[in-house]
Short mmCIF file of C-alpha atoms and ligand atoms in Angstrom, two decimals:
data_model
loop_
_atom_site.label_atom_id
_atom_site.label_comp_id
_atom_site.label_asym_id
_atom_site.label_seq_id
_atom_site.Cartn_x
_atom_site.Cartn_y
_atom_site.Cartn_z
CA MET A 1 65.48 21.27 -77.03
CA SER A 2 65.25 25.03 -76.59
CA PRO A 3 67.96 27.31 -77.97
CA SER A 4 68.62 28.75 -74.50
CA ALA A 5 69.82 25.31 -73.42
CA ALA A 6 72.53 25.46 -76.06
CA PRO A 7 75.92 27.01 -75.43
CA LEU A 8 76.32 30.45 -76.99
CA ARG A 9 79.96 30.14 -77.76
CA GLU A 10 81.95 32.52 -79.91
CA PRO A 11 81.93 31.33 -83.50
CA ARG A 12 85.11 30.66 -85.39
CA SER A 13 86.27 32.26 -88.62
CA GLY A 14 84.04 31.71 -91.64
CA TYR A 15 81.03 32.43 -89.48
CA PRO A 16 79.05 35.65 -89.89
CA PRO A 17 80.39 38.54 -87.80
CA GLY A 18 78.63 38.82 -84.45
CA ALA A 19 76.83 35.51 -84.89
CA ARG A 20 76.09 33.20 -81.96
CA VAL A 21 75.88 29.44 -82.10
CA LEU A 22 72.36 28.26 -81.28
CA PHE A 23 72.77 24.56 -82.03
CA THR A 24 76.02 22.72 -82.53
CA GLY A 25 76.45 20.08 -85.20
CA GLU A 26 76.35 17.48 -82.43
CA GLN A 27 73.01 18.77 -81.09
CA ILE A 28 71.62 18.81 -84.63
CA ARG A 29 72.79 15.23 -85.15
CA SER A 30 70.92 13.93 -82.10
CA THR A 31 67.78 15.90 -82.99
CA VAL A 32 67.80 14.51 -86.55
CA GLU A 33 68.20 11.02 -85.04
CA ARG A 34 65.17 11.63 -82.77
CA MET A 35 63.11 12.88 -85.74
CA ALA A 36 64.09 9.87 -87.84
CA GLY A 37 62.80 7.65 -85.03
CA GLU A 38 59.46 9.48 -85.05
CA ILE A 39 59.20 9.15 -88.83
CA ARG A 40 60.09 5.44 -88.72
CA ALA A 41 57.40 4.94 -86.07
CA ALA A 42 54.82 6.75 -88.22
CA TYR A 43 55.49 4.92 -91.50
CA GLY A 44 56.95 1.57 -90.51
CA GLU A 45 58.00 -0.38 -93.59
CA GLN A 46 55.83 1.60 -96.01
CA GLU A 47 57.57 3.23 -98.93
CA LEU A 48 58.12 6.95 -98.43
CA THR A 49 58.46 9.72 -101.01
CA VAL A 50 60.46 12.57 -99.51
CA VAL A 51 60.10 15.88 -101.35
CA ALA A 52 62.83 18.27 -100.18
CA VAL A 53 62.59 22.02 -100.64
CA LEU A 54 65.78 23.40 -102.16
CA HIS A 55 68.17 24.83 -101.41
CA GLY A 56 67.71 25.24 -97.68
CA GLY A 57 66.45 21.70 -97.04
CA LEU A 58 69.36 20.02 -98.82
CA VAL A 59 71.67 19.37 -95.87
CA PHE A 60 68.85 18.32 -93.54
CA ALA A 61 67.41 15.99 -96.19
CA ALA A 62 70.80 14.39 -96.77
CA ASP A 63 71.24 13.63 -93.07
CA LEU A 64 67.63 12.60 -92.37
CA ILE A 65 67.14 10.16 -95.24
CA ARG A 66 70.30 8.26 -94.30
CA ARG A 67 68.69 7.53 -90.94
CA LEU A 68 65.50 6.15 -92.52
CA ASP A 69 65.51 2.50 -93.49
CA MET A 70 62.15 2.01 -95.23
CA PRO A 71 62.04 1.97 -99.05
CA LEU A 72 62.44 5.62 -99.96
CA ARG A 73 62.29 7.89 -103.01
CA LEU A 74 63.76 11.38 -102.95
CA GLY A 75 62.47 14.30 -105.00
CA VAL A 76 63.10 18.00 -104.82
CA VAL A 77 61.20 21.21 -105.41
CA MET A 78 62.71 24.66 -105.63
CA ALA A 79 61.03 27.46 -103.77
CA SER A 80 62.55 30.79 -103.00
CA SER A 81 61.20 33.67 -101.01
CA TYR A 82 64.32 35.46 -99.80
CA ARG A 83 66.04 37.87 -102.12
CA GLY A 84 69.67 38.86 -101.79
CA GLU A 85 70.37 40.49 -98.48
CA ALA A 86 66.72 40.89 -97.49
CA ARG A 87 65.66 38.97 -94.41
CA GLU A 88 61.97 39.39 -95.14
CA PRO A 89 60.23 37.09 -97.60
CA ALA A 90 59.55 38.55 -101.03
CA ALA A 91 57.02 37.06 -103.44
CA LEU A 92 57.11 33.27 -103.25
CA GLU A 93 58.24 31.49 -106.39
CA LEU A 94 57.01 27.94 -106.73
CA PRO A 95 57.52 25.30 -109.39
CA GLN A 96 54.53 24.07 -111.34
CA HIS A 97 55.25 20.41 -110.61
CA PRO A 98 57.61 18.37 -108.44
CA GLN A 99 59.97 16.37 -110.67
CA LEU A 100 58.89 13.13 -108.99
CA ASP A 101 55.37 11.66 -109.22
CA VAL A 102 53.50 11.81 -105.92
CA ALA A 103 50.08 10.41 -106.87
CA ASP A 104 49.07 7.54 -104.56
CA ARG A 105 52.37 7.83 -102.62
CA HIS A 106 53.09 8.48 -98.96
CA VAL A 107 54.64 11.92 -99.32
CA LEU A 108 56.78 13.69 -96.73
CA LEU A 109 57.39 17.33 -97.61
CA LEU A 110 60.67 18.50 -96.04
CA ASP A 111 61.96 22.03 -95.45
CA ASP A 112 64.70 23.62 -93.39
CA ILE A 113 62.59 26.12 -91.47
CA LEU A 114 58.96 27.06 -90.94
CA ASP A 115 58.74 30.85 -90.68
CA THR A 116 55.62 32.65 -91.95
CA GLY A 117 54.37 29.27 -93.18
CA ARG A 118 53.71 30.54 -96.71
CA THR A 119 56.18 28.24 -98.43
CA LEU A 120 55.18 24.98 -96.78
CA SER A 121 51.44 25.64 -96.94
CA ALA A 122 51.61 26.61 -100.63
CA LEU A 123 53.71 23.56 -101.49
CA ALA A 124 51.50 21.26 -99.41
CA GLU A 125 48.47 22.55 -101.25
CA ARG A 126 50.21 22.04 -104.57
CA LEU A 127 51.26 18.47 -103.71
CA GLY A 128 47.91 17.65 -102.10
CA ALA A 129 46.18 18.46 -105.38
CA LEU A 130 48.24 15.74 -107.08
CA GLY A 131 46.52 12.97 -105.11
CA PRO A 132 49.11 11.55 -102.69
CA ARG A 133 47.99 8.61 -100.54
CA SER A 134 49.11 10.65 -97.52
CA LEU A 135 50.91 13.95 -97.07
CA ARG A 136 52.90 15.01 -94.02
CA THR A 137 55.44 17.77 -93.41
CA VAL A 138 58.79 17.86 -91.62
CA THR A 139 60.91 20.86 -90.71
CA LEU A 140 64.15 21.07 -88.79
CA LEU A 141 63.45 24.53 -87.36
CA ASP A 142 60.24 26.27 -86.40
CA LYS A 143 59.65 29.96 -85.64
CA PRO A 144 55.99 29.85 -84.50
CA SER A 145 55.99 33.53 -83.45
CA ARG A 146 56.46 34.53 -87.12
CA ARG A 147 53.53 32.53 -88.49
CA VAL A 148 51.19 34.27 -90.97
CA VAL A 149 49.55 31.14 -92.42
CA PRO A 150 48.31 28.69 -89.76
CA ILE A 151 50.31 25.54 -90.41
CA GLN A 152 52.10 23.12 -88.09
CA ALA A 153 54.68 20.61 -89.20
CA ASP A 154 53.93 16.96 -88.43
CA PHE A 155 57.58 16.45 -87.43
CA ARG A 156 59.87 19.21 -86.24
CA GLY A 157 63.30 19.57 -84.72
CA PHE A 158 63.89 22.80 -82.83
CA GLU A 159 61.56 25.62 -81.90
CA ILE A 160 63.36 28.98 -81.99
CA PRO A 161 62.41 32.59 -81.25
CA ASP A 162 62.26 35.29 -83.92
CA LEU A 163 65.90 35.16 -85.01
CA PHE A 164 67.46 34.96 -88.45
CA VAL A 165 69.55 31.82 -88.55
CA VAL A 166 72.10 30.40 -90.98
CA GLY A 167 74.18 27.27 -91.32
CA TYR A 168 73.35 23.60 -91.89
CA GLY A 169 71.80 24.48 -95.28
CA LEU A 170 70.29 27.84 -94.33
CA ASP A 171 71.70 30.93 -96.00
CA PHE A 172 71.89 34.66 -95.84
CA ASN A 173 72.44 36.01 -99.36
CA GLU A 174 73.47 32.44 -100.43
CA ARG A 175 76.27 32.23 -97.86
CA TYR A 176 76.87 30.10 -94.75
CA ARG A 177 74.96 27.02 -95.96
CA ASN A 178 78.10 24.98 -95.30
CA LEU A 179 78.41 25.75 -91.57
CA PRO A 180 78.03 22.61 -89.45
CA ASP A 181 76.26 24.56 -86.67
CA ILE A 182 73.09 26.64 -86.74
CA VAL A 183 73.93 30.22 -85.79
CA ALA A 184 71.86 33.37 -85.26
CA LEU A 185 72.78 36.57 -87.07
CA PRO A 186 72.85 39.72 -84.99
CA PRO A 187 69.63 41.74 -85.42
CA PRO A 188 69.76 44.30 -88.26
CA ALA A 189 71.00 47.73 -87.16
CA THR A 190 68.12 49.57 -88.77
CA GLY A 191 65.05 49.59 -86.50
CA PRO A 192 62.33 46.95 -86.19
CA ARG A 193 61.47 45.05 -89.34
CA PRO A 194 58.04 45.05 -90.89
CA GLY A 195 55.70 42.02 -90.81
P1 IMP B 201 58.15 30.88 -94.89
O1 IMP B 201 57.50 30.71 -96.23
O2 IMP B 201 58.07 32.31 -94.41
O3 IMP B 201 57.70 29.90 -93.85
O4 IMP B 201 59.68 30.74 -95.12
C1 IMP B 201 60.27 29.57 -95.29
C2 IMP B 201 61.54 29.77 -96.08
O5 IMP B 201 62.19 31.02 -95.81
C3 IMP B 201 62.49 28.71 -95.66
O6 IMP B 201 62.40 27.63 -96.56
C4 IMP B 201 63.83 29.40 -95.72
O7 IMP B 201 64.40 29.19 -96.99
C5 IMP B 201 63.56 30.86 -95.55
N1 IMP B 201 63.83 31.33 -94.19
C6 IMP B 201 62.94 31.62 -93.21
N2 IMP B 201 63.55 31.99 -92.08
C7 IMP B 201 64.87 31.90 -92.32
C8 IMP B 201 66.04 32.14 -91.50
O8 IMP B 201 66.01 32.49 -90.31
N3 IMP B 201 67.24 31.91 -92.12
C9 IMP B 201 67.36 31.51 -93.42
N4 IMP B 201 66.29 31.28 -94.20
C10 IMP B 201 65.06 31.48 -93.66
MG1 MG B 202 63.78 27.52 -98.06
#
């Protein structure tokens, strides 16, 4: 579903000033349901180890795993690349190890959004080195026009243009993760951004 198909209604209070709704909670719900169907079709009854990237992937992970009915283990990794009010990724900080064993497991690495691709590719490399039986990736949002590292998610929800989005787990300066919709911030006032 493309963002242009979604209503751009005026957000209510608690939303960032000037923001526009790209995807409503209801649209997100049906997309997560569709993705869960694709994941069920891919894995069948096999046990799945979901590794969610915090904090952004938290809300998506919570909704997705409750729609999966195979045996499932949930682990988390913390990765952060955004700093304060910056919209551009700073140096990527990655953990040394996931807190859940992944060797010989069917691993599904989950993140909120695929932007430059640095986070997911670095984490996939890190997990791949630990000897999983299989390793796939899932992202709710995808900004392919921003890609720096060539990586595609095996399962993805929405493709969006080069916009900075918040809500449904995604933040700007640690705010707005609690919004039920996904909304686009207005572009920054100061000229085109680098990268
Ligand atoms: P990448 O490493 O550039 O692909 O960035 C992925 C990470 O950056 C995601 O896990 C998000 O936490 C963050 N990020 C990228 N784009 C956005 C956005 O539009 N809104 C909020 N966070 C974002
Ligand atoms: Mg993130």
